[in-house]
Coordinates of C-alpha atoms in Angstrom, one line a residue:
Chain A
M1 CA 62.1 129.0 77.3
F2 CA 64.3 126.9 75.0
L3 CA 66.3 125.6 78.5
E4 CA 63.4 124.4 80.3
S5 CA 61.6 123.2 76.8
N6 CA 64.9 121.4 76.7
L7 CA 65.7 120.1 79.6
Y8 CA 61.9 118.7 79.8
G9 CA 63.0 117.0 76.5
M10 CA 66.1 115.0 78.9
E11 CA 63.4 114.5 81.5
H12 CA 61.4 112.5 79.1
E13 CA 64.8 111.1 77.1
A14 CA 66.3 109.8 80.3
T15 CA 62.7 107.8 81.1
Q16 CA 63.6 106.1 78.3
L17 CA 66.6 105.6 77.8
E18 CA 66.1 104.0 80.8
K19 CA 62.8 102.6 81.2
Q20 CA 64.4 101.2 77.3
H21 CA 67.9 100.1 79.3
V22 CA 67.2 99.4 82.4
H23 CA 63.4 98.1 83.8
S24 CA 62.7 96.2 80.7
V25 CA 65.8 94.8 81.0
Y26 CA 65.5 93.3 84.2
E27 CA 61.6 93.1 83.4
N28 CA 62.9 91.3 81.8
T29 CA 65.3 88.7 82.7
A30 CA 64.3 87.7 86.0
A31 CA 63.3 84.9 85.3
Y32 CA 67.1 83.7 85.3
F33 CA 67.4 85.1 88.5
S34 CA 65.7 82.9 90.8
D35 CA 67.5 79.9 90.3
L36 CA 71.0 82.1 90.7
Q37 CA 72.2 83.3 94.2
T38 CA 75.4 85.8 94.7
K39 CA 76.5 86.7 98.3
A40 CA 76.0 89.6 99.9
W41 CA 79.4 91.7 100.2
P42 CA 80.3 91.7 103.7
R43 CA 80.5 95.4 104.1
V44 CA 77.3 95.5 103.3
R45 CA 76.1 93.4 105.4
N46 CA 78.1 94.7 107.9
F47 CA 76.3 97.0 107.8
L48 CA 72.9 95.4 108.5
L49 CA 74.1 93.7 110.9
E50 CA 75.5 96.8 112.4
Q51 CA 71.3 98.6 113.1
K52 CA 70.1 98.1 116.3
P53 CA 67.5 95.4 117.3
G54 CA 63.9 97.2 115.8
S55 CA 65.6 99.3 113.0
L56 CA 63.5 99.5 110.3
V57 CA 65.3 99.0 107.5
V58 CA 65.3 99.3 103.4
D59 CA 66.6 98.3 100.7
I60 CA 66.0 100.7 98.2
G61 CA 66.0 98.3 94.7
C62 CA 66.4 95.0 96.0
G63 CA 66.4 93.4 93.2
T64 CA 65.9 89.7 94.5
G65 CA 66.2 90.2 97.6
K66 CA 69.9 89.5 98.6
Y67 CA 70.6 91.4 102.0
L68 CA 66.9 91.1 103.2
S69 CA 68.0 87.8 105.1
V70 CA 71.6 89.5 106.8
N71 CA 69.5 91.0 110.0
S72 CA 66.5 89.2 111.9
Q73 CA 66.6 91.1 114.3
V74 CA 65.6 94.6 112.4
Y75 CA 62.3 95.0 110.4
N76 CA 64.2 94.5 106.5
L77 CA 61.3 95.9 103.5
G78 CA 62.8 95.7 99.9
C79 CA 61.6 97.2 97.3
D80 CA 62.3 97.4 93.0
Y81 CA 60.7 99.0 90.6
C82 CA 60.9 95.4 88.3
E83 CA 57.8 93.7 89.2
G84 CA 59.8 90.6 88.7
L85 CA 62.4 90.7 90.5
V86 CA 60.2 92.1 93.6
E87 CA 58.2 88.7 92.7
I88 CA 60.9 85.9 93.5
A89 CA 61.9 87.9 97.1
R90 CA 58.0 87.4 97.7
K91 CA 57.8 84.1 97.2
K92 CA 61.3 83.9 99.6
G93 CA 59.4 85.7 102.4
D94 CA 61.0 88.9 102.0
E95 CA 58.0 91.8 103.0
V96 CA 58.7 93.6 99.6
L97 CA 56.6 95.9 97.1
V98 CA 57.2 97.6 93.0
C99 CA 57.5 101.3 93.0
D100 CA 60.3 104.2 91.6
N101 CA 63.0 105.6 93.8
L102 CA 62.7 108.6 92.5
N103 CA 59.1 108.6 94.1
L104 CA 59.5 106.6 96.9
P105 CA 56.1 106.0 98.8
F106 CA 57.3 106.6 102.4
R107 CA 56.9 109.0 104.6
D108 CA 59.7 110.8 105.7
Q109 CA 61.7 110.3 108.2
C110 CA 59.9 107.0 109.0
F111 CA 63.4 104.5 108.3
N112 CA 66.2 104.2 110.1
A113 CA 68.1 102.5 107.8
V114 CA 68.8 102.6 103.8
I115 CA 70.7 100.4 101.2
S116 CA 71.5 101.2 97.8
I117 CA 73.9 99.1 95.4
G118 CA 74.0 98.7 92.9
V119 CA 71.2 101.2 92.0
I120 CA 71.4 104.6 91.3
H121 CA 74.1 103.9 88.7
H122 CA 71.0 103.5 86.3
F123 CA 69.6 106.6 85.8
S124 CA 70.5 108.5 83.1
T125 CA 71.5 112.4 84.7
K126 CA 72.7 113.7 87.4
Q127 CA 69.7 115.2 88.8
R128 CA 67.9 111.9 88.8
R129 CA 70.2 110.7 91.1
I130 CA 70.8 113.3 93.2
K131 CA 67.2 113.9 92.8
A132 CA 67.7 109.3 93.9
I133 CA 69.7 110.0 96.9
K134 CA 67.5 113.6 97.6
E135 CA 64.3 110.8 98.4
M136 CA 66.4 108.5 100.3
A137 CA 67.2 111.1 102.4
R138 CA 63.9 112.2 103.6
I139 CA 63.1 109.6 104.4
L140 CA 65.7 107.9 107.1
I141 CA 65.7 109.3 110.8
P142 CA 67.4 112.3 111.4
G143 CA 71.0 110.2 112.9
G144 CA 69.9 107.3 110.5
Q145 CA 71.4 105.9 108.1
I146 CA 72.2 105.1 104.0
M147 CA 74.3 103.3 102.6
I148 CA 75.0 103.5 99.1
Y149 CA 77.3 101.7 96.4
V150 CA 77.4 102.7 92.5
W151 CA 80.3 101.0 90.4
A152 CA 83.1 102.8 89.9
M153 CA 84.6 104.4 86.5
E154 CA 88.1 102.8 88.0
Q155 CA 88.2 99.3 88.0
K156 CA 92.3 97.8 87.9
N157 CA 94.8 99.2 86.1
R158 CA 92.1 100.2 83.7
R159 CA 89.3 102.7 83.3
F160 CA 86.5 103.3 81.2
E161 CA 86.8 105.4 78.7
K162 CA 83.6 106.9 79.3
Q163 CA 81.1 107.3 82.3
D164 CA 77.7 106.4 80.4
V165 CA 78.0 102.6 78.9
F166 CA 75.7 100.0 78.9
V167 CA 76.3 96.9 79.6
P168 CA 75.4 93.5 77.2
W169 CA 72.9 90.5 78.9
N170 CA 72.8 87.4 76.9
K171 CA 69.9 85.7 77.3
A172 CA 70.8 82.8 75.2
L173 CA 73.9 83.2 78.1
C174 CA 72.5 82.7 81.2
S175 CA 71.1 79.3 80.2
R176 CA 69.8 77.1 82.8
H177 CA 71.6 74.6 81.5
F178 CA 74.3 76.2 83.7
S179 CA 72.7 75.9 86.6
E180 CA 70.4 73.1 85.9
S181 CA 74.5 71.8 85.4
N182 CA 75.6 72.8 88.9
Q183 CA 72.8 72.4 90.9
S184 CA 75.4 71.1 93.6
G185 CA 78.5 73.4 92.6
D186 CA 79.8 71.2 91.6
K187 CA 82.2 72.6 90.1
A188 CA 84.3 70.0 87.9
G189 CA 80.4 69.6 86.5
F190 CA 80.4 72.7 85.6
V191 CA 82.8 72.8 83.4
H192 CA 82.5 68.5 81.6
T193 CA 78.8 70.8 81.2
A194 CA 80.5 73.5 79.6
K195 CA 82.6 71.7 77.4
G196 CA 81.2 69.4 77.0
Q197 CA 78.9 70.7 74.9
D198 CA 79.2 72.2 71.6
I199 CA 78.4 75.8 73.3
H200 CA 80.6 78.2 70.8
P201 CA 83.5 79.8 73.4
A202 CA 81.9 83.1 72.4
K203 CA 78.5 82.3 74.1
L204 CA 80.4 81.3 77.3
V205 CA 80.2 84.3 79.8
I206 CA 83.0 85.2 82.1
S207 CA 81.0 86.8 84.6
E208 CA 81.6 89.4 88.1
C209 CA 79.9 86.7 90.6
S210 CA 82.0 83.5 89.5
Y211 CA 84.7 85.6 89.2
Q212 CA 84.4 87.3 92.6
N213 CA 83.7 83.6 94.7
N214 CA 86.7 82.6 93.4
L215 CA 88.0 85.7 94.6
Q216 CA 87.1 86.8 97.6
P217 CA 86.3 83.3 100.0
E218 CA 82.7 83.1 101.4
T219 CA 83.2 84.8 104.7
D220 CA 79.8 83.1 105.2
S221 CA 79.1 80.3 103.9
K222 CA 76.0 79.4 105.9
H223 CA 74.9 83.8 104.7
P224 CA 71.9 82.6 103.3
R225 CA 72.6 83.4 98.9
S226 CA 69.9 85.2 97.3
M227 CA 70.0 86.8 93.6
D228 CA 71.3 89.7 92.3
H229 CA 70.8 92.0 89.6
C230 CA 74.3 89.6 88.0
L231 CA 73.5 89.1 85.4
P232 CA 73.9 86.7 83.6
R233 CA 72.4 84.1 86.2
A234 CA 75.2 80.8 85.4
C235 CA 77.9 83.0 86.1
C236 CA 77.1 83.2 89.6
M237 CA 77.9 79.1 91.4
K238 CA 81.6 78.8 92.7
I239 CA 84.1 77.9 90.7
S240 CA 88.0 77.3 90.4
E241 CA 90.4 79.1 89.4
E242 CA 91.4 76.5 86.8
E243 CA 88.1 77.7 85.1
N244 CA 88.1 80.6 85.6
R245 CA 91.4 81.1 84.0
F246 CA 90.2 78.8 80.9
Y247 CA 86.5 81.3 80.5
S248 CA 89.1 84.4 80.6
A249 CA 91.3 82.5 78.3
L250 CA 88.6 82.2 76.3
G251 CA 87.6 86.0 77.8
R252 CA 89.6 88.0 76.1
S253 CA 89.5 86.6 72.7
F254 CA 85.8 88.8 72.2
R255 CA 85.6 91.6 74.0
S256 CA 83.5 94.4 73.4
W257 CA 82.6 97.5 74.7
F258 CA 80.0 100.4 74.2
F259 CA 79.3 103.5 75.5
S260 CA 75.9 105.3 75.2
R261 CA 76.8 108.7 75.5
S262 CA 75.8 111.1 78.5
L263 CA 72.2 112.2 78.3
D264 CA 73.8 115.5 80.9
E265 CA 75.8 116.1 78.3
S266 CA 73.3 116.2 75.4
A267 CA 71.4 118.7 77.5
L268 CA 74.1 121.5 76.3
R269 CA 73.7 120.7 72.8
K270 CA 70.8 122.0 70.3
Q271 CA 67.1 120.3 70.3
S272 CA 67.9 120.3 66.8
D273 CA 71.4 118.7 66.7
K274 CA 70.4 115.6 68.8
M275 CA 68.4 114.8 66.1
K276 CA 71.1 114.5 63.7
H277 CA 71.9 111.2 62.5
L278 CA 75.4 111.2 63.6
K279 CA 76.6 110.2 60.2
H280 CA 76.9 113.5 58.8
E281 CA 78.4 114.5 61.2
G282 CA 81.7 112.7 60.8
V283 CA 81.6 112.1 64.8
W284 CA 83.0 109.0 65.3
A285 CA 86.1 110.0 63.9
N286 CA 87.9 110.3 67.0
S287 CA 86.6 107.3 68.7
A288 CA 88.7 104.2 68.1
V289 CA 86.3 101.4 69.7
P290 CA 88.9 97.9 70.3
I291 CA 86.6 95.2 70.5
Q292 CA 87.5 94.3 74.3
H293 CA 84.7 92.1 76.9
S294 CA 86.7 92.5 80.5
R295 CA 85.5 91.0 83.1
H296 CA 84.6 92.5 86.3
C297 CA 87.8 92.8 88.5
S298 CA 86.0 91.3 91.9
L299 CA 88.6 92.7 94.0
D300 CA 88.3 94.4 97.7
L301 CA 91.1 96.6 97.3
G302 CA 89.7 97.4 101.0
H303 CA 91.5 101.2 101.1
H304 CA 89.8 104.0 99.3
G305 CA 92.1 104.9 96.0
A306 CA 93.5 101.4 96.2
L307 CA 93.8 101.1 92.9
L308 CA 97.3 101.3 92.0
N309 CA 99.5 98.9 91.4
E310 CA 97.6 96.4 92.2
Q311 CA 100.9 93.9 90.9
S312 CA 99.8 91.2 93.3
L313 CA 97.1 89.5 90.7
D314 CA 98.1 88.8 87.5
D315 CA 96.2 88.9 84.0
D316 CA 93.8 87.5 85.0
D317 CA 92.5 90.2 87.0
D318 CA 92.7 92.4 85.2
V319 CA 89.5 93.8 83.8
F320 CA 90.2 95.0 81.1
V321 CA 92.5 93.5 79.4
E322 CA 94.1 95.3 75.4
S323 CA 92.4 94.4 72.3
L324 CA 93.6 91.6 70.5
S325 CA 94.6 92.9 67.0
L326 CA 91.2 93.1 65.3
K327 CA 90.5 93.3 61.3
K328 CA 88.8 96.6 61.7
P329 CA 85.0 96.1 61.9
Q330 CA 82.4 98.1 59.8
W331 CA 81.1 99.8 62.3
S332 CA 77.9 102.2 61.5
P333 CA 77.9 105.4 63.9
A334 CA 75.0 105.3 66.4
T335 CA 71.9 106.9 66.2
D336 CA 71.0 109.3 68.2
A337 CA 68.0 109.4 69.9
P338 CA 67.1 106.9 72.6
K339 CA 65.6 103.7 70.8
D340 CA 68.3 103.9 69.2
L341 CA 70.2 102.9 70.9
S342 CA 68.0 98.9 72.3
L343 CA 69.4 96.4 71.0
N344 CA 69.0 93.9 68.7
G345 CA 71.5 93.0 66.3
G346 CA 70.4 93.9 63.2
H347 CA 70.7 97.9 64.6
Q348 CA 73.3 98.0 66.6
N349 CA 74.8 100.5 65.8
V350 CA 78.6 101.5 66.9
A351 CA 81.3 104.1 66.3
Q352 CA 83.8 104.4 63.4
S353 CA 86.6 102.2 64.6
K354 CA 89.7 104.7 64.3
G355 CA 92.2 101.6 65.0
D356 CA 93.2 99.0 66.6
K357 CA 95.0 100.6 69.0
S358 CA 93.6 99.6 72.4
S359 CA 91.8 103.3 73.9
F360 CA 92.3 101.7 77.6
I361 CA 94.8 102.7 79.2
N362 CA 97.0 100.1 80.5
G363 CA 98.7 100.3 83.3
P364 CA 97.3 101.9 86.7
V365 CA 95.8 104.2 87.4
E366 CA 97.6 107.2 88.6
D367 CA 97.1 108.9 86.0
R368 CA 94.1 111.0 86.2
D369 CA 93.7 112.9 84.0
C370 CA 92.3 111.5 81.5
I371 CA 94.0 111.2 78.7
C372 CA 91.3 109.0 77.5
G373 CA 88.9 111.4 77.0
C374 CA 86.8 110.7 80.2
N375 CA 83.5 113.2 79.9
K376 CA 82.8 115.1 83.0
D377 CA 79.7 114.7 84.0
G378 CA 77.4 117.6 83.0
A379 CA 79.7 120.1 80.6
G380 CA 79.7 120.0 77.0
K381 CA 82.2 117.4 75.6
S382 CA 83.1 117.1 72.1
D383 CA 80.8 115.6 69.6
A384 CA 83.4 111.7 69.7
S385 CA 82.4 111.5 72.8
K386 CA 78.5 111.4 72.5
F387 CA 77.1 109.2 70.9
F388 CA 79.8 106.3 71.5
K389 CA 78.4 103.2 72.5
R390 CA 80.0 100.1 74.1
T391 CA 79.7 98.5 76.4
S392 CA 81.7 98.4 80.0
T393 CA 81.7 95.3 82.0
T394 CA 82.1 96.6 85.1
D395 CA 79.9 94.3 87.1
S396 CA 78.8 91.4 86.4
T397 CA 78.4 89.7 83.6
D398 CA 78.9 90.1 80.3
S399 CA 77.8 88.1 77.5
A400 CA 80.5 86.9 75.8
L401 CA 80.4 88.3 72.0
D402 CA 80.6 85.9 69.3
S403 CA 83.5 86.3 67.8
A404 CA 82.9 86.2 64.7
V405 CA 81.9 89.6 64.8
S406 CA 84.2 90.6 66.6
V407 CA 86.6 91.0 62.8
G408 CA 84.9 92.3 60.1
D409 CA 81.6 93.3 59.1
Q410 CA 79.3 91.6 60.8
T411 CA 77.7 94.0 62.6
D412 CA 74.1 92.1 63.2
A413 CA 75.2 89.1 63.9
M414 CA 77.6 91.1 66.4
L415 CA 75.2 90.9 69.3
D416 CA 73.0 88.1 69.9
P417 CA 69.0 89.3 68.7
K418 CA 67.9 88.5 72.0
A419 CA 70.2 90.6 73.6
F420 CA 69.9 93.2 76.1
M421 CA 71.9 96.3 76.7
R422 CA 71.7 97.8 80.6
Y423 CA 72.4 100.8 81.0
Y424 CA 75.5 102.2 83.9
H425 CA 76.4 106.0 84.2
V426 CA 79.7 104.2 86.2
F427 CA 81.0 107.4 88.7
R428 CA 85.1 108.7 89.5
E429 CA 86.8 108.6 92.6
G430 CA 85.5 110.8 94.1
E431 CA 82.0 111.9 92.2
L432 CA 79.2 110.1 95.3
S433 CA 81.1 111.7 97.5
S434 CA 80.5 115.3 96.0
L435 CA 77.1 114.7 94.7
V436 CA 76.6 114.3 97.2
E437 CA 78.1 117.2 98.9
E438 CA 76.6 119.8 97.5
N439 CA 73.5 118.6 97.0
V440 CA 72.3 116.6 99.9
P441 CA 73.3 119.1 101.8
E442 CA 70.3 116.4 104.8
L443 CA 72.8 114.5 104.3
Q444 CA 75.8 114.5 106.3
I445 CA 79.4 111.8 104.7
L446 CA 80.7 109.3 107.6
S447 CA 83.3 107.1 105.7
S448 CA 83.8 106.0 101.7
C449 CA 86.2 103.5 100.0
Y450 CA 86.0 100.9 97.1
D451 CA 84.9 98.0 96.8
H452 CA 84.3 94.8 94.3
G453 CA 84.6 97.1 91.8
N454 CA 82.6 100.2 93.2
W455 CA 82.3 103.7 95.2
C456 CA 80.6 103.0 98.5
I457 CA 80.5 106.1 100.6
I458 CA 77.6 105.6 103.6
A459 CA 76.3 109.2 105.3
E460 CA 74.3 109.8 108.1
R461 CA 70.3 112.1 108.1
R462 CA 71.5 115.0 109.9
G463 CA 69.3 116.4 112.2
T464 CA 68.4 115.8 115.4
Chain B
M1 CA 51.3 93.4 102.6
K2 CA 51.9 93.6 106.5
L3 CA 50.6 96.4 109.2
L4 CA 53.8 97.6 110.0
T5 CA 55.0 98.3 106.6
H6 CA 51.4 99.4 106.1
N7 CA 52.1 102.7 108.1
L8 CA 54.9 103.6 106.5
L9 CA 53.9 104.0 103.5
S10 CA 52.3 107.2 101.9
S11 CA 51.1 108.1 98.1
H12 CA 53.4 110.4 96.7
V13 CA 50.8 111.7 93.8
P14 CA 52.0 114.7 93.3
G15 CA 49.5 117.6 94.7
L16 CA 48.1 116.3 97.5
R17 CA 48.7 119.0 100.2
P18 CA 51.0 118.0 103.4
G19 CA 50.9 114.5 104.6
G20 CA 47.7 114.4 103.2
G21 CA 49.5 111.1 100.9
F22 CA 48.8 108.9 104.3
P23 CA 48.0 106.2 105.9
L24 CA 46.4 104.6 101.5
R25 CA 42.8 103.1 103.3
I26 CA 43.2 99.7 102.7
E27 CA 40.9 98.1 100.6
A28 CA 41.6 94.4 101.2
A29 CA 40.0 91.5 99.1
E30 CA 42.3 88.6 100.0
V31 CA 44.3 88.8 103.9
R32 CA 46.1 85.5 105.7
E33 CA 47.1 86.2 109.2
R34 CA 50.1 83.4 109.8
P35 CA 52.8 82.9 112.8
V36 CA 55.9 85.0 112.9
P37 CA 58.2 84.4 116.5
F38 CA 57.8 87.5 119.2
N39 CA 60.8 89.1 120.4
A40 CA 59.4 91.5 123.2
A41 CA 63.2 93.7 123.0
F42 CA 61.9 94.1 118.8
V43 CA 58.3 94.8 118.9
S44 CA 58.7 97.2 121.6
R45 CA 62.0 99.7 119.2
L46 CA 59.2 99.4 117.4
V47 CA 56.6 101.6 118.6
P48 CA 58.1 105.2 118.7
R49 CA 58.4 104.4 114.8
L50 CA 54.7 103.5 114.3
R51 CA 51.4 105.9 113.7
W52 CA 49.4 104.6 116.1
D53 CA 46.6 106.2 114.9
A54 CA 47.0 104.7 111.7
L55 CA 47.7 101.6 112.9
R56 CA 44.4 101.4 114.9
E57 CA 42.1 102.2 112.0
A58 CA 43.9 99.6 109.7
A59 CA 43.8 96.6 111.7
E60 CA 39.3 97.3 111.9
S61 CA 39.4 98.5 108.5
L62 CA 41.1 94.9 107.9
G63 CA 37.5 93.6 110.5
R64 CA 40.1 92.7 112.9
P65 CA 39.2 94.4 116.2
S66 CA 41.3 96.6 117.3
E67 CA 42.4 95.6 120.6
L68 CA 45.4 97.9 121.2
P69 CA 45.0 100.8 123.6
P70 CA 44.0 104.5 121.7
E71 CA 47.7 105.6 122.3
P72 CA 51.1 103.1 123.5
T73 CA 50.8 102.8 127.5
P74 CA 53.6 104.5 129.2
G75 CA 55.3 101.3 130.5
Y76 CA 54.7 99.6 127.4
E77 CA 58.2 98.1 127.1
A78 CA 57.8 95.4 129.8
D79 CA 53.9 94.9 129.6
E80 CA 54.3 91.6 126.7
E81 CA 50.1 91.7 126.9
F82 CA 50.6 95.0 125.4
L83 CA 53.4 93.7 123.2
R84 CA 51.9 91.0 121.6
R85 CA 49.6 93.0 120.9
L86 CA 51.2 94.6 119.1
H87 CA 53.2 92.5 117.7
H88 CA 50.1 90.2 116.2
V89 CA 48.7 93.4 114.6
L90 CA 52.0 94.6 113.0
L91 CA 53.6 91.3 111.8
E92 CA 50.9 88.3 111.9
V93 CA 48.2 89.7 109.7
E94 CA 49.3 90.5 106.3
V95 CA 46.7 91.3 103.6
L96 CA 47.3 89.3 100.1
E97 CA 44.7 90.9 97.5
G98 CA 43.2 94.1 97.2
S99 CA 44.1 97.7 97.4
L100 CA 45.7 101.2 99.0
Q101 CA 43.8 103.9 98.5
C102 CA 45.6 107.6 98.5
P103 CA 42.7 109.6 101.0
D104 CA 43.9 112.2 99.1
S105 CA 43.2 112.0 95.5
G106 CA 41.6 108.7 95.3
R107 CA 43.8 107.1 93.4
R108 CA 44.3 103.1 94.4
F109 CA 47.4 100.6 93.8
P110 CA 46.3 97.6 93.5
I111 CA 48.6 94.6 96.2
S112 CA 48.7 91.4 94.8
R113 CA 50.2 88.4 96.2
G114 CA 51.2 90.6 99.1
V115 CA 53.1 92.9 96.6
P116 CA 51.6 96.7 96.8
N117 CA 52.9 97.9 93.8
L118 CA 53.2 102.0 94.1
L119 CA 54.1 102.7 90.8
L120 CA 52.9 105.9 88.9
T121 CA 52.7 106.3 85.6
E122 CA 54.4 108.4 83.7
D123 CA 52.2 111.0 83.2
E124 CA 51.8 110.4 87.0
A125 CA 54.7 111.0 88.4

């Protein structure tokens, strides 16, 4: 009885968390997507291009419809929870609808292929992630295939300490400025504009997208580029290696991390514990919070588990950088309730810093032991992990935080009042495959790999 | 919303009897027709995926008398006239404004600017 009510409570919490830190963020930031474009990832493109002509293909979580124009020989349908993003896709002429991944409004077994690119990592519990996958399996015809991409916990030479993270997005950083000034994709213009502005370095965005464009040459420059869920949009332009270094140098001076608690862990605690204000529990005691801002490493490592020993990349390519020596900030503990996690400069709470020591692993991620206190999804965990908040920037763009905040006690000023925090559950190596193998028997995994900081699987619907 | 899309849609209001959510009844306030390049092979391959009766019903509900036979005729793959008519119904007719009604529950889902919104409320889900 207790467990049931606890699970019910968790479901409600999960929806609230997602409402606040997924749906409303995308809805509020959708307007910024329209004038910026990101490239479609080659592996996803290839998957789509391999579908036979006349196939019915659906992109669940299509955003602005980036993948809906890749293969004109198939019928492309897109759907997303976010109306704002869907509108943008519609204006491009895509066939789209608004719906919920957890409750797909399609009849059983009608699609030849499904893609889910950077979507299910937004679900805040394991059960919801499973349900999302099961729904997508349901609508696949036997023999039909699904490709799923989720953010990886393991980034080049580093790994996140926690799997449940918030990624900030600062609206101010996604200024039309950046996009307007770079309409023509003129790199020089971009740099000039940025430098010419009296822009506080903290306000510059180090984006994954631009970085990605830089490191991964566009395989097909004629390919229509469309939007992604990557923010801010300003970043999604080609910039030179030089510019990248410039921005990443700036970026290093203001990096921050926020971790969310895992809702799955919460379910194992007493109901009453969940409501206790953490301040009194000293749960922060063990949690170090280096202020770090990381860029997503857009390396396509090309093969499974090839995260290690990427000596060819220079320091700029590191997603994580050792935190600078900072004055110990005055953090206040985060409260438990999801509603307090919403960002609003003022009451954003972060964990008590233990010191300046970086809690990120330096060096290759060969050491799979959880030396940084990673949590396993669903298991009861240490208190420290729970109410910890740091941002991870495994994806796209991250807002740069005001460098002034990283030192001292200006936690209020730490985040732009207009910042939005997106929730992500980043996946460990093998987690996505296990999730499918253990919970979605109707799917058979055909392949898995690591791509651009994501874990990717392709699976086929069993049956005849 | 094209009629091909409509043919794939089903209501997922909880508590319906199996299959009770399909097909959604179209109440169209604004419909438009737009030419789409014809590709015989493409249309032909769609046929096995379709719920034929629902398609005919949908076309008729839009005030377009169905030019489709009661069933796809054998040899349809080579029947260009058939394929062109099917192409027209599936891809060239779009509902821009209106709603989709769940046959079992009566619940209506809006279509605006060509985009159906099939979200359930938190209570419903």
